């Protein structure tokens, strides 16, 4: 049969090709996938790749996708992670319906399968210490040695395994191992441990169990019990596939899901593994799991990323079989594109300096009309207050400007966005600090809206706010968390020594258009000429607004390299 390479004109990745063929040739009538997080941390952008793949395949094929918590390690797992994972998957836009499952729901069945393996003489209780087991395992170049306990009679194995379950032995003294092949070239097949004793309470089963199944053993059987058709995982599990298949073949299970591996997402200027992210949190290098500089889904959300931008990003990078690195710019462009079309424009002066219009009537305030989106009239207009005293950006004035500086300076005239043309008169400098404290200008009353009836042109347009009506806001300028592309590449430097010391700059004196105080936490806007910002969902107060910079208007890192 010819390979199915596209669907509805869209090229299919290699996994979707396999699925299309399995449906076309009748191997499966319904596709069932699963997303199997371990509840030992918060989800990150790498998990989003797996979520979009598994749930995406479900949606494209009218299939089913289960959310399964792989909770076999009681010492590292907590219920709060379960809740946050559910929240993140739902936020990304996916629905597991009535199918939230837990590997721990299968503990009894898994125990039964282990007894079946023992009865088939395919599993045994081993009393070697963990160090001995490691030593006996051999290496990639040397075969392993068989455990002296390998050929125990079935009855003795059954009795000992039951003893393990009932708490008869201390931790580390007994394990159940699959009896496969100690000389296999694949180390995973050298009698892997499938059960160990752990006297730890489990977040769902409490103290019911004193033994816990290992990941490899649990995963294939959970997939089987849920009738998963395609078990999609990342490349590091490729060497585990023979074990996945061996367990299901040996138990002669009625359903045998197909494991397919794909390349994990690696993103530059960040670290992705939960362990590393945990170190950043615990070392106080960031403010928690949802710090807006983190690539956790909760961090990205707080930073102002939308679910649509993350889905688009995952779509753009595709699914392949070779490990590769994706440049952070690709992720940043996805949110830039999204916000460019959806975010309303506003004015906010980040580093204000006062401008006084000498010929503007004292005490007068007028309202000027401004577009919410210059390319989208349907997004409407708003009114912004204008008066004699304004703030402009300190960097928009220069005492001795070079010719190419098209903003305000001695002898210059500029346009105030949606306002008037203003002409420089004088400025006042603080004698002690040398800082410019006030700039005096005159405005041309005939230029309301920004154009001169005599047709004269000005080169620059700058943003501004009314000094009297503006609201003070806190603005956090976020940038990449690391200064190097791959913080893990140089093994002689700890990754936390390569943090970008300017990844967060907090501005306390910014002045914003008054309507910005009416936003709700999570709302996004473009500050004209500055970037996209969102109302912080943790720290926002109606009388003390806080904005996070999601992304700049253009990529400023390309220049720095
Ligand atoms: P980490 O390496 O961050 O600890 P993990 O693989 O241990 O992640 P799990 O909770 O076990 O985290 O992962 C759930 C699913 O997400 C798995 O199927 C895993 O393969 C997938 N996944 C994790 N990280 C990535 C990534 N960077 N790219 C694609 N898929 C990923
Ligand atoms: Mg894991």
Coordinates of C-alpha atoms in Angstrom, one line a residue, residues 44-45 48 87-88 90-93 265 267-270 290-314 316 326-340 342-343 478-481 521-525 532-537 548-555 557:
X44 CA 6.7 23.0 30.7
X45 CA 6.7 23.9 27.0
X48 CA 3.1 21.1 25.5
X87 CA -5.3 23.3 34.8
X88 CA -2.5 23.6 32.3
X90 CA -7.3 22.6 30.0
X91 CA -5.8 26.1 29.5
X92 CA -3.9 24.8 26.4
X93 CA -7.4 24.0 25.1
X265 CA 11.7 19.7 22.3
X267 CA 14.7 25.3 23.3
X268 CA 17.7 27.7 23.4
X269 CA 18.3 30.1 26.3
X270 CA 16.5 28.0 28.8
X290 CA 5.2 30.5 37.6
X291 CA 7.9 33.1 37.4
X292 CA 7.3 34.8 34.0
X293 CA 10.9 34.0 32.9
X294 CA 10.3 30.3 33.2
X295 CA 9.2 28.0 30.3
X296 CA 6.7 26.3 32.6
X297 CA 3.2 26.6 31.1
X298 CA 2.2 28.6 34.3
X299 CA 5.2 30.9 33.8
X300 CA 4.5 31.5 30.1
X301 CA 0.8 32.1 30.9
X302 CA 1.8 34.7 33.5
X303 CA 4.2 36.2 31.0
X304 CA 1.3 36.8 28.6
X305 CA 1.6 33.8 26.2
X306 CA -1.7 32.7 24.9
X307 CA -2.7 29.0 24.4
X308 CA -3.1 29.7 20.7
X309 CA 0.4 31.0 20.4
X310 CA 1.8 27.9 22.0
X311 CA -0.3 25.6 19.8
X312 CA 1.0 27.6 16.8
X313 CA 4.5 27.3 17.9
X314 CA 4.2 23.5 18.4
X316 CA 5.5 25.3 13.4
X326 CA 14.7 25.2 18.4
X327 CA 15.7 28.9 18.7
X328 CA 13.9 30.9 21.4
X329 CA 13.1 33.4 18.7
X330 CA 10.6 30.9 17.2
X331 CA 8.6 30.9 20.4
X332 CA 8.8 34.6 20.8
X333 CA 7.6 35.1 17.2
X334 CA 4.6 33.0 17.9
X335 CA 3.3 35.3 20.6
X336 CA 4.4 38.4 18.8
X337 CA 2.3 37.4 15.8
X338 CA -0.7 36.5 18.0
X339 CA -0.6 39.8 20.0
X340 CA 0.2 41.9 16.9
X342 CA -5.2 40.8 18.9
X343 CA -3.7 43.3 21.4
X478 CA 11.5 40.5 31.2
X479 CA 14.1 39.1 29.0
X480 CA 15.7 35.6 28.4
X481 CA 16.7 33.8 31.6
X521 CA -5.2 40.5 35.4
X522 CA -4.1 38.5 32.4
X523 CA -5.2 41.1 29.8
X524 CA -2.6 41.9 27.1
X525 CA -2.0 45.2 25.4
X532 CA 3.6 43.7 24.4
X533 CA 2.7 43.7 28.0
X534 CA 0.2 41.9 30.2
X535 CA -1.5 42.7 33.5
X536 CA 0.3 40.5 36.0
X537 CA -2.1 37.8 37.4
X548 CA 4.9 42.1 32.6
X549 CA 6.6 42.6 29.3
X550 CA 5.7 39.5 27.3
X551 CA 7.9 40.3 24.3
X552 CA 9.5 43.2 22.6
X553 CA 8.1 44.5 19.3
X554 CA 11.1 43.1 17.4
X555 CA 13.8 40.6 18.0
X557 CA 18.7 39.4 20.4

